[in-house]
Short mmCIF file of N, CA and C in Angstrom, two decimals:
data_model
loop_
_atom_site.label_atom_id
_atom_site.label_comp_id
_atom_site.label_asym_id
_atom_site.label_seq_id
_atom_site.Cartn_x
_atom_site.Cartn_y
_atom_site.Cartn_z
N UNK A 9 81.78 98.66 106.41
CA UNK A 9 81.95 98.09 105.10
C UNK A 9 81.85 99.23 103.97
N UNK A 10 80.90 100.10 104.12
CA UNK A 10 80.69 101.13 103.25
C UNK A 10 81.72 102.25 103.47
N UNK A 11 82.64 102.56 102.52
CA UNK A 11 83.59 103.61 102.60
C UNK A 11 83.03 104.94 102.24
N UNK A 12 83.31 105.89 102.92
CA UNK A 12 82.89 107.34 102.62
C UNK A 12 84.01 108.13 101.94
N UNK A 13 84.86 107.43 101.28
CA UNK A 13 85.99 108.07 100.60
C UNK A 13 85.94 107.58 99.11
N UNK A 14 86.75 108.31 98.32
CA UNK A 14 86.89 107.98 96.87
C UNK A 14 88.26 107.27 96.73
N UNK A 15 88.30 106.23 95.86
CA UNK A 15 89.48 105.57 95.55
C UNK A 15 90.02 106.13 94.20
N UNK A 16 91.07 106.92 94.32
CA UNK A 16 91.60 107.61 93.11
C UNK A 16 93.08 107.46 93.05
N UNK A 17 93.54 106.85 92.01
CA UNK A 17 95.01 106.65 91.90
C UNK A 17 95.57 105.68 92.86
N UNK A 18 94.79 104.72 93.30
CA UNK A 18 95.21 103.73 94.34
C UNK A 18 95.28 104.26 95.73
N UNK A 19 94.71 105.42 95.98
CA UNK A 19 94.70 106.02 97.36
C UNK A 19 93.21 106.40 97.72
N UNK A 20 92.89 106.20 98.97
CA UNK A 20 91.57 106.61 99.41
C UNK A 20 91.70 108.14 99.74
N UNK A 21 90.70 108.87 99.16
CA UNK A 21 90.72 110.30 99.30
C UNK A 21 89.38 110.73 99.88
N UNK A 22 89.48 111.70 100.85
CA UNK A 22 88.21 112.22 101.47
C UNK A 22 87.37 112.94 100.44
N UNK A 23 86.08 112.65 100.52
CA UNK A 23 85.10 113.33 99.68
C UNK A 23 84.63 114.61 100.29
N UNK A 24 84.12 115.54 99.52
CA UNK A 24 83.62 116.70 100.06
C UNK A 24 82.25 116.57 100.72
N UNK A 25 81.49 115.57 100.21
CA UNK A 25 80.15 115.36 100.72
C UNK A 25 79.85 113.83 100.61
N UNK A 26 78.79 113.43 101.19
CA UNK A 26 78.32 112.09 101.14
C UNK A 26 76.84 112.03 100.68
N UNK A 27 76.49 110.76 100.24
CA UNK A 27 75.15 110.52 99.84
C UNK A 27 74.60 109.40 100.78
N UNK A 28 73.49 109.63 101.43
CA UNK A 28 72.96 108.55 102.27
C UNK A 28 72.52 107.37 101.51
N UNK A 29 72.73 106.19 102.07
CA UNK A 29 72.28 104.93 101.38
C UNK A 29 71.12 104.41 102.28
N UNK A 30 69.97 104.28 101.60
CA UNK A 30 68.79 103.87 102.32
C UNK A 30 68.26 102.57 101.80
N UNK A 31 67.72 101.76 102.74
CA UNK A 31 67.07 100.49 102.44
C UNK A 31 65.66 100.84 101.90
N UNK A 32 65.36 100.60 100.65
CA UNK A 32 64.04 101.04 100.09
C UNK A 32 62.89 100.27 100.74
N UNK A 33 63.14 99.15 101.29
CA UNK A 33 62.04 98.39 101.95
C UNK A 33 61.62 98.94 103.32
N UNK A 34 62.63 99.62 103.94
CA UNK A 34 62.34 100.12 105.27
C UNK A 34 62.46 101.69 105.43
N UNK A 35 63.13 102.25 104.47
CA UNK A 35 63.52 103.70 104.51
C UNK A 35 64.68 103.95 105.41
N UNK A 36 65.21 102.94 106.08
CA UNK A 36 66.33 103.20 107.05
C UNK A 36 67.58 103.51 106.31
N UNK A 37 68.31 104.49 106.79
CA UNK A 37 69.60 104.94 106.29
C UNK A 37 70.58 103.89 106.96
N UNK A 38 71.36 103.20 106.14
CA UNK A 38 72.34 102.24 106.79
C UNK A 38 73.78 102.50 106.39
N UNK A 39 74.00 103.66 105.84
CA UNK A 39 75.38 104.05 105.43
C UNK A 39 75.41 105.25 104.55
N UNK A 40 76.55 105.61 104.10
CA UNK A 40 76.71 106.80 103.26
C UNK A 40 77.84 106.49 102.22
N UNK A 41 77.74 107.06 101.07
CA UNK A 41 78.76 106.92 100.00
C UNK A 41 79.32 108.27 99.78
N UNK A 42 80.58 108.24 99.26
CA UNK A 42 81.27 109.46 98.91
C UNK A 42 80.63 110.16 97.68
N UNK A 43 80.48 111.42 97.78
CA UNK A 43 79.88 112.15 96.64
C UNK A 43 81.08 112.93 95.92
N UNK A 44 81.43 112.49 94.81
CA UNK A 44 82.54 113.14 94.11
C UNK A 44 82.14 114.45 93.44
N UNK A 45 83.14 115.31 93.33
CA UNK A 45 82.92 116.64 92.75
C UNK A 45 83.59 116.66 91.35
N UNK A 46 83.46 117.71 90.55
CA UNK A 46 84.08 117.87 89.23
C UNK A 46 85.54 117.68 89.33
N UNK A 47 86.14 118.25 90.44
CA UNK A 47 87.53 118.17 90.72
C UNK A 47 87.97 116.70 90.95
N UNK A 48 87.11 115.96 91.68
CA UNK A 48 87.42 114.55 91.92
C UNK A 48 87.35 113.80 90.65
N UNK A 49 86.41 114.08 89.76
CA UNK A 49 86.35 113.40 88.45
C UNK A 49 87.56 113.70 87.61
N UNK A 50 88.02 114.90 87.59
CA UNK A 50 89.20 115.29 86.87
C UNK A 50 90.44 114.54 87.41
N UNK A 51 90.55 114.35 88.73
CA UNK A 51 91.66 113.62 89.27
C UNK A 51 91.59 112.14 88.96
N UNK A 52 90.34 111.58 88.98
CA UNK A 52 90.16 110.16 88.59
C UNK A 52 90.49 109.90 87.14
N UNK A 53 90.08 110.79 86.25
CA UNK A 53 90.45 110.60 84.87
C UNK A 53 91.96 110.71 84.64
N UNK A 54 92.60 111.72 85.32
CA UNK A 54 94.07 111.76 85.22
C UNK A 54 94.76 110.49 85.79
N UNK A 55 94.23 109.99 86.86
CA UNK A 55 94.88 108.76 87.44
C UNK A 55 94.71 107.64 86.50
N UNK A 56 93.52 107.52 85.76
CA UNK A 56 93.28 106.41 84.92
C UNK A 56 94.25 106.60 83.66
N UNK A 57 94.39 107.78 83.19
CA UNK A 57 95.35 107.97 82.00
C UNK A 57 96.77 107.74 82.46
N UNK A 58 97.17 108.06 83.70
CA UNK A 58 98.53 107.76 84.21
C UNK A 58 98.65 106.22 84.28
N UNK A 59 97.63 105.45 84.74
CA UNK A 59 97.78 104.06 84.87
C UNK A 59 97.93 103.42 83.44
N UNK A 60 97.22 103.94 82.46
CA UNK A 60 97.41 103.39 81.13
C UNK A 60 98.74 103.66 80.56
N UNK A 61 99.43 104.78 80.95
CA UNK A 61 100.72 105.02 80.51
C UNK A 61 101.79 104.28 81.36
N UNK A 62 101.37 103.68 82.53
CA UNK A 62 102.30 103.03 83.36
C UNK A 62 102.23 101.48 83.25
N UNK A 63 102.31 100.82 84.40
CA UNK A 63 102.41 99.37 84.43
C UNK A 63 101.17 98.67 83.88
N UNK A 64 99.96 99.21 84.21
CA UNK A 64 98.78 98.58 83.66
C UNK A 64 98.71 98.63 82.15
N UNK A 65 99.12 99.74 81.58
CA UNK A 65 99.10 99.82 80.16
C UNK A 65 100.10 98.96 79.47
N UNK A 66 101.22 98.62 80.20
CA UNK A 66 102.21 97.76 79.61
C UNK A 66 102.02 96.26 79.96
N UNK A 67 101.06 96.02 80.82
CA UNK A 67 100.77 94.61 81.21
C UNK A 67 100.26 93.77 79.97
N UNK A 68 100.64 92.55 79.92
CA UNK A 68 100.24 91.54 78.92
C UNK A 68 98.72 91.21 79.20
N UNK A 69 98.08 90.63 78.20
CA UNK A 69 96.77 90.10 78.41
C UNK A 69 96.70 89.13 79.56
N UNK A 70 97.71 88.24 79.55
CA UNK A 70 97.78 87.21 80.52
C UNK A 70 97.93 87.84 81.94
N UNK A 71 98.79 88.89 82.09
CA UNK A 71 98.92 89.57 83.40
C UNK A 71 97.62 90.15 83.81
N UNK A 72 96.89 90.80 82.87
CA UNK A 72 95.66 91.37 83.23
C UNK A 72 94.64 90.34 83.63
N UNK A 73 94.77 89.20 82.96
CA UNK A 73 93.85 87.98 83.28
C UNK A 73 94.04 87.57 84.65
N UNK A 74 95.28 87.61 85.14
CA UNK A 74 95.60 87.14 86.48
C UNK A 74 94.95 88.13 87.49
N UNK A 75 94.98 89.42 87.19
CA UNK A 75 94.36 90.41 88.04
C UNK A 75 92.85 90.11 88.11
N UNK A 76 92.23 89.82 86.95
CA UNK A 76 90.80 89.51 86.94
C UNK A 76 90.51 88.24 87.73
N UNK A 77 91.37 87.22 87.65
CA UNK A 77 91.21 86.03 88.39
C UNK A 77 91.27 86.23 89.91
N UNK A 78 92.22 87.11 90.34
CA UNK A 78 92.28 87.48 91.77
C UNK A 78 91.06 88.21 92.16
N UNK A 79 90.51 89.13 91.33
CA UNK A 79 89.30 89.87 91.67
C UNK A 79 88.21 88.85 91.80
N UNK A 80 88.10 87.86 90.92
CA UNK A 80 87.11 86.82 91.01
C UNK A 80 87.06 86.14 92.30
N UNK A 81 88.31 85.74 92.75
CA UNK A 81 88.46 85.03 94.06
C UNK A 81 88.06 85.91 95.23
N UNK A 82 88.40 87.21 95.12
CA UNK A 82 88.03 88.09 96.19
C UNK A 82 86.50 88.32 96.27
N UNK A 83 85.88 88.42 95.13
CA UNK A 83 84.41 88.46 95.14
C UNK A 83 83.73 87.27 95.72
N UNK A 84 84.28 86.08 95.31
CA UNK A 84 83.74 84.82 95.82
C UNK A 84 83.90 84.69 97.29
N UNK A 85 84.99 85.23 97.92
CA UNK A 85 85.11 85.18 99.30
C UNK A 85 84.18 86.10 100.06
N UNK A 86 83.60 87.15 99.37
CA UNK A 86 82.76 88.11 99.99
C UNK A 86 81.30 88.02 99.48
N UNK A 87 80.90 86.87 98.85
CA UNK A 87 79.57 86.80 98.26
C UNK A 87 78.47 87.18 99.22
N UNK A 88 78.53 86.70 100.47
CA UNK A 88 77.47 86.95 101.42
C UNK A 88 77.44 88.43 101.83
N UNK A 89 78.57 89.04 102.02
CA UNK A 89 78.58 90.42 102.38
C UNK A 89 78.04 91.29 101.18
N UNK A 90 78.56 90.96 99.98
CA UNK A 90 78.06 91.73 98.84
C UNK A 90 76.54 91.54 98.65
N UNK A 91 76.10 90.29 98.78
CA UNK A 91 74.62 90.05 98.63
C UNK A 91 73.85 90.85 99.66
N UNK A 92 74.23 90.87 100.92
CA UNK A 92 73.52 91.58 101.98
C UNK A 92 73.42 93.15 101.62
N UNK A 93 74.58 93.66 101.13
CA UNK A 93 74.63 95.09 100.69
C UNK A 93 73.71 95.34 99.62
N UNK A 94 73.75 94.49 98.62
CA UNK A 94 72.89 94.70 97.45
C UNK A 94 71.42 94.61 97.68
N UNK A 95 71.10 93.62 98.47
CA UNK A 95 69.69 93.39 98.87
C UNK A 95 69.19 94.63 99.68
N UNK A 96 69.94 95.19 100.57
CA UNK A 96 69.54 96.30 101.29
C UNK A 96 69.51 97.61 100.45
N UNK A 97 70.56 97.69 99.54
CA UNK A 97 70.60 98.97 98.74
C UNK A 97 69.51 99.09 97.73
N UNK A 98 69.08 98.00 97.10
CA UNK A 98 68.08 98.09 96.07
C UNK A 98 66.75 97.39 96.35
N UNK A 99 66.71 96.70 97.52
CA UNK A 99 65.51 96.09 97.95
C UNK A 99 65.10 94.83 97.22
N UNK A 100 66.12 94.14 96.62
CA UNK A 100 65.85 92.90 96.00
C UNK A 100 65.95 91.71 97.01
N UNK A 101 65.31 90.61 96.71
CA UNK A 101 65.40 89.46 97.60
C UNK A 101 66.86 89.01 97.77
N UNK A 102 67.19 88.58 98.98
CA UNK A 102 68.60 88.21 99.29
C UNK A 102 69.04 87.08 98.31
N UNK A 103 68.15 86.11 98.02
CA UNK A 103 68.51 85.00 97.15
C UNK A 103 68.96 85.50 95.72
N UNK A 104 68.31 86.48 95.24
CA UNK A 104 68.63 87.03 94.00
C UNK A 104 69.94 87.87 94.11
N UNK A 105 70.09 88.59 95.14
CA UNK A 105 71.33 89.36 95.39
C UNK A 105 72.51 88.46 95.42
N UNK A 106 72.32 87.26 96.07
CA UNK A 106 73.42 86.37 96.22
C UNK A 106 73.77 85.78 94.85
N UNK A 107 72.76 85.38 94.10
CA UNK A 107 72.98 84.85 92.72
C UNK A 107 73.76 85.90 91.88
N UNK A 108 73.42 87.15 92.00
CA UNK A 108 74.08 88.22 91.33
C UNK A 108 75.54 88.31 91.71
N UNK A 109 75.89 88.15 92.96
CA UNK A 109 77.22 88.26 93.44
C UNK A 109 78.07 87.03 92.89
N UNK A 110 77.42 85.95 92.93
CA UNK A 110 78.07 84.67 92.43
C UNK A 110 78.29 84.80 90.90
N UNK A 111 77.34 85.35 90.16
CA UNK A 111 77.47 85.68 88.78
C UNK A 111 78.67 86.54 88.49
N UNK A 112 78.84 87.64 89.30
CA UNK A 112 79.84 88.55 89.10
C UNK A 112 81.23 87.85 89.23
N UNK A 113 81.34 86.99 90.22
CA UNK A 113 82.61 86.28 90.39
C UNK A 113 82.92 85.32 89.10
N UNK A 114 81.81 84.73 88.66
CA UNK A 114 82.00 83.85 87.50
C UNK A 114 82.30 84.60 86.17
N UNK A 115 81.70 85.80 86.10
CA UNK A 115 82.03 86.63 84.87
C UNK A 115 83.50 87.05 84.90
N UNK A 116 83.96 87.45 86.06
CA UNK A 116 85.36 87.89 86.20
C UNK A 116 86.28 86.69 85.88
N UNK A 117 85.82 85.50 86.35
CA UNK A 117 86.64 84.23 86.08
C UNK A 117 86.67 83.94 84.56
N UNK A 118 85.52 84.08 83.95
CA UNK A 118 85.42 83.83 82.55
C UNK A 118 86.39 84.80 81.73
N UNK A 119 86.22 86.12 82.04
CA UNK A 119 87.15 87.01 81.31
C UNK A 119 88.64 86.88 81.66
N UNK A 120 88.93 86.37 82.87
CA UNK A 120 90.34 86.16 83.22
C UNK A 120 90.86 84.96 82.32
N UNK A 121 90.03 84.00 82.07
CA UNK A 121 90.40 82.87 81.19
C UNK A 121 90.54 83.35 79.71
N UNK A 122 89.60 84.20 79.38
CA UNK A 122 89.62 84.72 78.00
C UNK A 122 90.86 85.55 77.67
N UNK A 123 91.42 86.20 78.73
CA UNK A 123 92.57 87.00 78.51
C UNK A 123 93.85 86.18 78.28
N UNK A 124 93.77 84.95 78.63
CA UNK A 124 94.98 84.06 78.47
C UNK A 124 95.26 83.77 77.07
#
């Protein structure tokens, strides 16, 4: 589930290094995250600027709202997985992590509606 790559410009890119992800309640390393470099940051900023000059920048509020609605649905489908990762990553109770994941889906849904 945890990707050790960077998503830049819609493509997964290998990172030069990784950062271990540890469960603070056990000290167990259960994954690794990509560690971006200054070059990676520059590439990400350029990709964001290109996106704003392209289709995303030309999208209407309603079109952007539909993207947020889709994101909301995807988060809702993965609530349990996201909650498990969040609980392990920061050591919070699973019940609270689940509530946070549900809230994220609802926030995205709210802003999707607001964009209409």
